[in-house]
Backbone as JSON Lines, residues from 0, in Angstrom:
{"i":0,"aa":"X","n":[136.14,95.39,178.68],"ca":[134.87,95.89,178.01],"c":[135.03,95.3,176.66]}
{"i":1,"aa":"X","n":[134.22,94.38,176.31],"ca":[134.44,93.94,174.78],"c":[132.95,94.62,173.93]}
{"i":2,"aa":"X","n":[133.29,94.63,172.77],"ca":[132.05,95.07,172.04],"c":[131.32,93.64,171.56]}
{"i":3,"aa":"X","n":[130.2,93.46,171.96],"ca":[129.42,92.51,171.42],"c":[128.29,92.84,170.57]}
{"i":4,"aa":"X","n":[127.75,92.19,169.72],"ca":[126.75,92.42,168.78],"c":[125.49,91.87,169.37]}
{"i":5,"aa":"X","n":[124.97,92.79,170.4],"ca":[123.59,92.38,170.73],"c":[122.98,93.59,171.18]}
{"i":6,"aa":"X","n":[121.68,93.82,170.56],"ca":[120.93,95.02,171.03],"c":[121.25,96.13,169.99]}
{"i":7,"aa":"X","n":[120.78,97.21,170.68],"ca":[121.15,98.52,170.16],"c":[122.62,98.9,170.02]}
{"i":8,"aa":"X","n":[123.39,98.26,170.91],"ca":[124.95,98.7,171.1],"c":[125.7,97.73,170.11]}
{"i":9,"aa":"X","n":[125.62,97.66,168.86],"ca":[126.2,96.87,167.99],"c":[127.58,97.64,167.65]}
{"i":10,"aa":"X","n":[128.43,97.01,167.14],"ca":[130.06,97.4,166.98],"c":[129.58,98.26,165.56]}
{"i":11,"aa":"X","n":[130.5,99.41,165.26],"ca":[130.38,100.39,164.59],"c":[130.86,99.75,163.02]}
{"i":12,"aa":"X","n":[131.41,98.7,162.96],"ca":[132.08,98.23,161.9],"c":[131.14,97.24,161.13]}
{"i":13,"aa":"X","n":[129.86,97.07,161.71],"ca":[128.94,96.16,160.97],"c":[128.52,96.94,159.8]}
{"i":14,"aa":"X","n":[128.39,98.06,159.67],"ca":[127.79,98.78,158.27],"c":[126.36,98.81,158.42]}
{"i":15,"aa":"X","n":[125.92,99.11,157.25],"ca":[124.28,99.29,157.07],"c":[123.84,97.77,156.74]}
{"i":16,"aa":"X","n":[122.62,97.62,157.23],"ca":[121.93,96.42,156.8],"c":[120.44,96.63,156.91]}
{"i":17,"aa":"X","n":[119.54,95.62,156.29],"ca":[118.15,95.83,156.39],"c":[117.74,94.81,157.45]}
{"i":18,"aa":"X","n":[116.99,95.18,158.28],"ca":[116.42,94.49,159.32],"c":[115.23,93.71,158.89]}
{"i":19,"aa":"X","n":[115.06,92.54,159.29],"ca":[113.95,91.56,159.03],"c":[112.73,92.15,159.35]}
{"i":20,"aa":"X","n":[112.56,93.13,160.35],"ca":[111.23,93.58,160.74],"c":[110.89,94.77,159.88]}
{"i":21,"aa":"X","n":[111.41,95.22,158.9],"ca":[111.12,96.1,157.86],"c":[109.96,95.45,156.86]}
{"i":22,"aa":"X","n":[108.68,95.88,156.98],"ca":[107.74,95.1,156.16],"c":[108.0,95.3,154.73]}
{"i":23,"aa":"X","n":[107.63,94.22,154.1],"ca":[107.77,94.2,152.52],"c":[106.98,95.11,151.86]}
{"i":24,"aa":"X","n":[105.78,95.53,152.58],"ca":[104.84,96.7,151.85],"c":[105.44,97.87,151.76]}
{"i":25,"aa":"X","n":[106.37,98.35,152.82],"ca":[107.22,99.38,153.03],"c":[108.14,99.41,151.59]}
{"i":26,"aa":"X","n":[108.68,98.38,151.57],"ca":[109.68,98.26,150.56],"c":[109.13,98.34,149.1]}
{"i":27,"aa":"X","n":[108.01,97.79,148.98],"ca":[107.37,97.96,147.55],"c":[106.7,99.24,147.4]}
{"i":28,"aa":"X","n":[106.39,99.78,148.44],"ca":[105.86,101.19,148.3],"c":[106.93,102.12,148.03]}
{"i":29,"aa":"X","n":[108.04,101.95,148.58],"ca":[109.1,102.83,148.15],"c":[109.63,102.71,146.68]}
{"i":30,"aa":"X","n":[109.75,101.42,146.56],"ca":[110.04,101.14,144.93],"c":[109.0,101.6,144.0]}
{"i":31,"aa":"X","n":[107.75,101.56,144.44],"ca":[106.64,102.14,143.58],"c":[106.93,103.74,143.5]}
{"i":32,"aa":"X","n":[107.16,104.34,144.44],"ca":[107.21,105.72,144.43],"c":[108.39,106.26,143.52]}
{"i":33,"aa":"X","n":[109.5,105.39,143.73],"ca":[110.83,105.65,142.81],"c":[110.25,105.55,141.41]}
{"i":34,"aa":"X","n":[109.49,104.55,141.1],"ca":[109.17,104.14,139.64],"c":[108.45,105.21,139.31]}
{"i":35,"aa":"X","n":[107.3,105.93,140.09],"ca":[106.41,106.9,139.57],"c":[107.38,108.15,139.47]}
{"i":36,"aa":"X","n":[108.17,108.51,140.23],"ca":[109.01,109.61,140.17],"c":[109.84,109.49,138.79]}
{"i":37,"aa":"X","n":[110.36,108.48,138.37],"ca":[111.22,108.38,137.15],"c":[110.23,108.35,136.03]}
{"i":38,"aa":"X","n":[109.01,107.96,136.09],"ca":[107.88,108.02,135.04],"c":[107.53,109.48,134.97]}
{"i":39,"aa":"X","n":[107.28,110.18,136.01],"ca":[106.87,111.57,136.02],"c":[107.87,112.35,135.38]}
{"i":40,"aa":"X","n":[109.11,112.21,135.78],"ca":[110.34,112.93,135.35],"c":[110.42,112.91,133.68]}
{"i":41,"aa":"X","n":[110.13,111.55,133.32],"ca":[110.12,111.33,131.78],"c":[109.24,112.08,131.13]}
{"i":42,"aa":"X","n":[108.01,112.09,131.58],"ca":[106.87,112.81,131.07],"c":[107.09,114.32,131.1]}
{"i":43,"aa":"X","n":[107.73,114.76,132.39],"ca":[108.06,116.35,132.55],"c":[109.0,116.5,131.19]}
{"i":44,"aa":"X","n":[110.04,115.84,130.91],"ca":[111.0,116.04,130.12],"c":[110.41,116.17,128.79]}
{"i":45,"aa":"X","n":[109.65,115.04,128.52],"ca":[109.0,115.16,127.12],"c":[108.04,116.43,126.87]}
{"i":46,"aa":"X","n":[107.21,116.74,127.9],"ca":[106.52,118.02,127.94],"c":[107.32,119.28,127.66]}
{"i":47,"aa":"X","n":[108.31,119.37,128.44],"ca":[109.4,120.36,128.17],"c":[109.9,120.51,126.82]}
{"i":48,"aa":"X","n":[110.28,119.58,126.23],"ca":[110.73,119.31,124.91],"c":[109.63,119.87,123.95]}
{"i":49,"aa":"X","n":[108.54,119.24,124.26],"ca":[107.36,119.79,123.42],"c":[107.23,121.24,123.33]}
{"i":50,"aa":"X","n":[107.03,121.85,124.65],"ca":[106.93,123.17,124.68],"c":[107.93,124.04,124.12]}
{"i":51,"aa":"X","n":[109.34,123.58,124.32],"ca":[110.41,124.25,123.58],"c":[110.33,124.33,122.17]}
{"i":52,"aa":"X","n":[109.76,123.18,121.63],"ca":[109.7,123.33,120.14],"c":[108.54,124.27,119.74]}
{"i":53,"aa":"X","n":[107.41,124.23,120.45],"ca":[106.42,125.2,120.26],"c":[106.54,126.46,120.26]}
{"i":54,"aa":"X","n":[107.67,126.92,121.39],"ca":[108.15,128.39,121.75],"c":[109.1,128.61,120.17]}
{"i":55,"aa":"X","n":[109.77,127.72,119.88],"ca":[110.74,128.04,118.64],"c":[109.84,128.27,117.5]}
{"i":56,"aa":"X","n":[108.73,127.55,117.32],"ca":[107.76,127.74,116.2],"c":[106.94,129.09,116.34]}
{"i":57,"aa":"X","n":[106.7,129.57,117.55],"ca":[105.97,130.82,117.83],"c":[106.96,131.84,117.45]}
{"i":58,"aa":"X","n":[108.14,131.69,118.01],"ca":[109.11,132.87,117.61],"c":[109.43,133.03,116.14]}
{"i":59,"aa":"X","n":[109.6,131.83,115.5],"ca":[109.76,131.84,113.89],"c":[108.55,132.55,113.15]}
{"i":60,"aa":"X","n":[107.4,132.23,113.82],"ca":[106.06,132.89,113.14],"c":[106.0,134.3,113.64]}
{"i":61,"aa":"X","n":[106.63,134.74,114.55],"ca":[106.54,136.29,115.09],"c":[107.44,136.97,114.19]}
{"i":62,"aa":"X","n":[108.56,136.39,113.84],"ca":[109.73,136.96,112.92],"c":[109.02,137.05,111.73]}
{"i":63,"aa":"X","n":[108.34,136.21,111.06],"ca":[107.58,136.16,109.74],"c":[106.61,137.33,109.77]}
{"i":64,"aa":"X","n":[105.97,137.47,110.71],"ca":[104.88,138.19,110.8],"c":[105.34,139.56,110.93]}
{"i":65,"aa":"X","n":[106.5,139.84,111.61],"ca":[107.06,141.2,111.68],"c":[107.6,141.69,110.37]}
{"i":66,"aa":"X","n":[108.2,140.65,109.58],"ca":[108.7,141.2,108.26],"c":[107.53,141.5,107.47]}
{"i":67,"aa":"X","n":[106.58,140.76,107.49],"ca":[105.23,140.9,106.5],"c":[104.53,142.44,107.17]}
{"i":68,"aa":"X","n":[104.71,142.61,108.41],"ca":[103.96,143.98,108.91],"c":[105.12,145.16,108.19]}
{"i":69,"aa":"X","n":[106.23,144.91,108.27],"ca":[107.27,145.97,107.77],"c":[106.86,146.07,106.23]}
{"i":70,"aa":"X","n":[106.72,145.12,105.56],"ca":[106.45,145.26,104.02],"c":[105.05,146.12,103.97]}
{"i":71,"aa":"X","n":[103.99,145.55,104.79],"ca":[102.84,146.45,104.67],"c":[102.96,147.58,104.88]}
{"i":72,"aa":"X","n":[103.74,148.11,105.92],"ca":[103.78,149.62,106.29],"c":[104.38,150.37,105.12]}
{"i":73,"aa":"X","n":[105.54,149.65,104.62],"ca":[106.19,150.17,103.37],"c":[105.2,150.62,102.18]}
{"i":74,"aa":"X","n":[104.24,149.61,101.97],"ca":[103.38,149.75,100.82],"c":[102.18,150.79,101.19]}
{"i":75,"aa":"X","n":[101.79,150.81,102.49],"ca":[100.82,151.71,102.82],"c":[101.33,153.2,102.65]}
{"i":76,"aa":"X","n":[102.74,153.31,103.16],"ca":[103.18,154.48,102.75],"c":[103.27,154.94,101.34]}
{"i":77,"aa":"X","n":[103.72,154.04,100.52],"ca":[103.69,154.45,99.11],"c":[102.48,154.64,98.61]}
{"i":78,"aa":"X","n":[101.33,153.9,99.08],"ca":[100.01,154.27,98.56],"c":[99.58,155.62,98.95]}
{"i":79,"aa":"X","n":[99.83,155.87,100.38],"ca":[99.54,157.3,100.77],"c":[100.26,158.39,99.82]}
{"i":80,"aa":"X","n":[101.44,158.13,99.67],"ca":[102.34,159.18,98.88],"c":[101.65,159.32,97.38]}
{"i":81,"aa":"X","n":[101.23,157.98,96.76],"ca":[100.73,158.06,95.35],"c":[99.04,158.64,95.38]}
{"i":82,"aa":"X","n":[98.52,158.52,96.52],"ca":[97.24,158.96,96.63],"c":[97.22,160.65,97.08]}
{"i":83,"aa":"X","n":[98.29,161.05,97.72],"ca":[98.47,162.5,97.87],"c":[98.7,162.98,96.37]}
{"i":84,"aa":"X","n":[99.6,162.24,95.67],"ca":[99.95,162.93,94.55],"c":[98.82,162.78,93.41]}
{"i":85,"aa":"X","n":[98.14,161.93,93.47],"ca":[96.85,162.0,92.7],"c":[95.74,163.04,93.04]}
{"i":86,"aa":"X","n":[95.63,163.18,94.35],"ca":[94.75,164.32,94.75],"c":[95.09,165.67,94.35]}
{"i":87,"aa":"X","n":[96.41,165.94,94.25],"ca":[97.2,167.19,93.85],"c":[97.07,167.23,92.43]}
{"i":88,"aa":"X","n":[97.35,166.16,91.75],"ca":[97.07,166.3,90.2],"c":[95.59,166.52,89.79]}
{"i":89,"aa":"X","n":[94.69,166.14,90.45],"ca":[93.34,166.45,90.27],"c":[92.92,167.89,90.44]}
{"i":90,"aa":"X","n":[93.57,168.23,91.6],"ca":[93.3,169.75,91.8],"c":[93.79,170.61,90.52]}
{"i":91,"aa":"X","n":[94.97,170.18,90.27],"ca":[95.81,170.98,89.19],"c":[94.69,170.9,87.88]}
{"i":92,"aa":"X","n":[94.31,169.85,87.61],"ca":[93.4,169.71,86.48],"c":[92.14,170.5,86.66]}
{"i":93,"aa":"X","n":[91.6,170.35,87.84],"ca":[90.23,171.06,88.22],"c":[90.71,172.68,87.96]}
{"i":94,"aa":"X","n":[91.78,173.09,88.63],"ca":[92.06,174.36,88.46],"c":[92.53,174.81,86.85]}
{"i":95,"aa":"X","n":[92.83,173.89,86.25],"ca":[93.25,174.26,84.78],"c":[91.71,174.41,83.94]}
{"i":96,"aa":"X","n":[90.79,173.47,84.42],"ca":[89.58,173.57,83.67],"c":[88.9,174.91,84.13]}
{"i":97,"aa":"X","n":[88.96,175.41,85.13],"ca":[88.38,176.48,85.64],"c":[89.06,177.78,84.93]}
{"i":98,"aa":"X","n":[90.24,177.65,84.73],"ca":[90.92,178.74,84.15],"c":[90.68,178.82,82.54]}
{"i":99,"aa":"X","n":[90.3,177.87,81.88],"ca":[89.93,177.65,80.66],"c":[88.66,178.01,80.24]}
{"i":100,"aa":"X","n":[87.6,178.01,81.27],"ca":[86.36,178.42,81.15],"c":[86.13,179.82,81.1]}
{"i":101,"aa":"X","n":[87.06,180.52,81.77],"ca":[86.78,182.08,81.92],"c":[87.16,182.84,80.69]}
């Protein structure tokens, strides 16, 4: 029994080949899909890079805002202390004026 190349019972050493019955439209469609996939992937990569840059900028801004807020909290605390001292001094002056009037 010999292995002849006829019909679906081809010899296994023939390897892969493209049959002439495959329509050119199918090949062009597959090529177009591959091209679109590459185009989409490059666009996605560009978008990812842009978004990563934006995230880095937002993080830097948040860091600056946190620093400014810390400074503002410190200044507010100092202003409250100064205000409390001023109120206390005014009370002392008021009490001194009341004592001198008697």
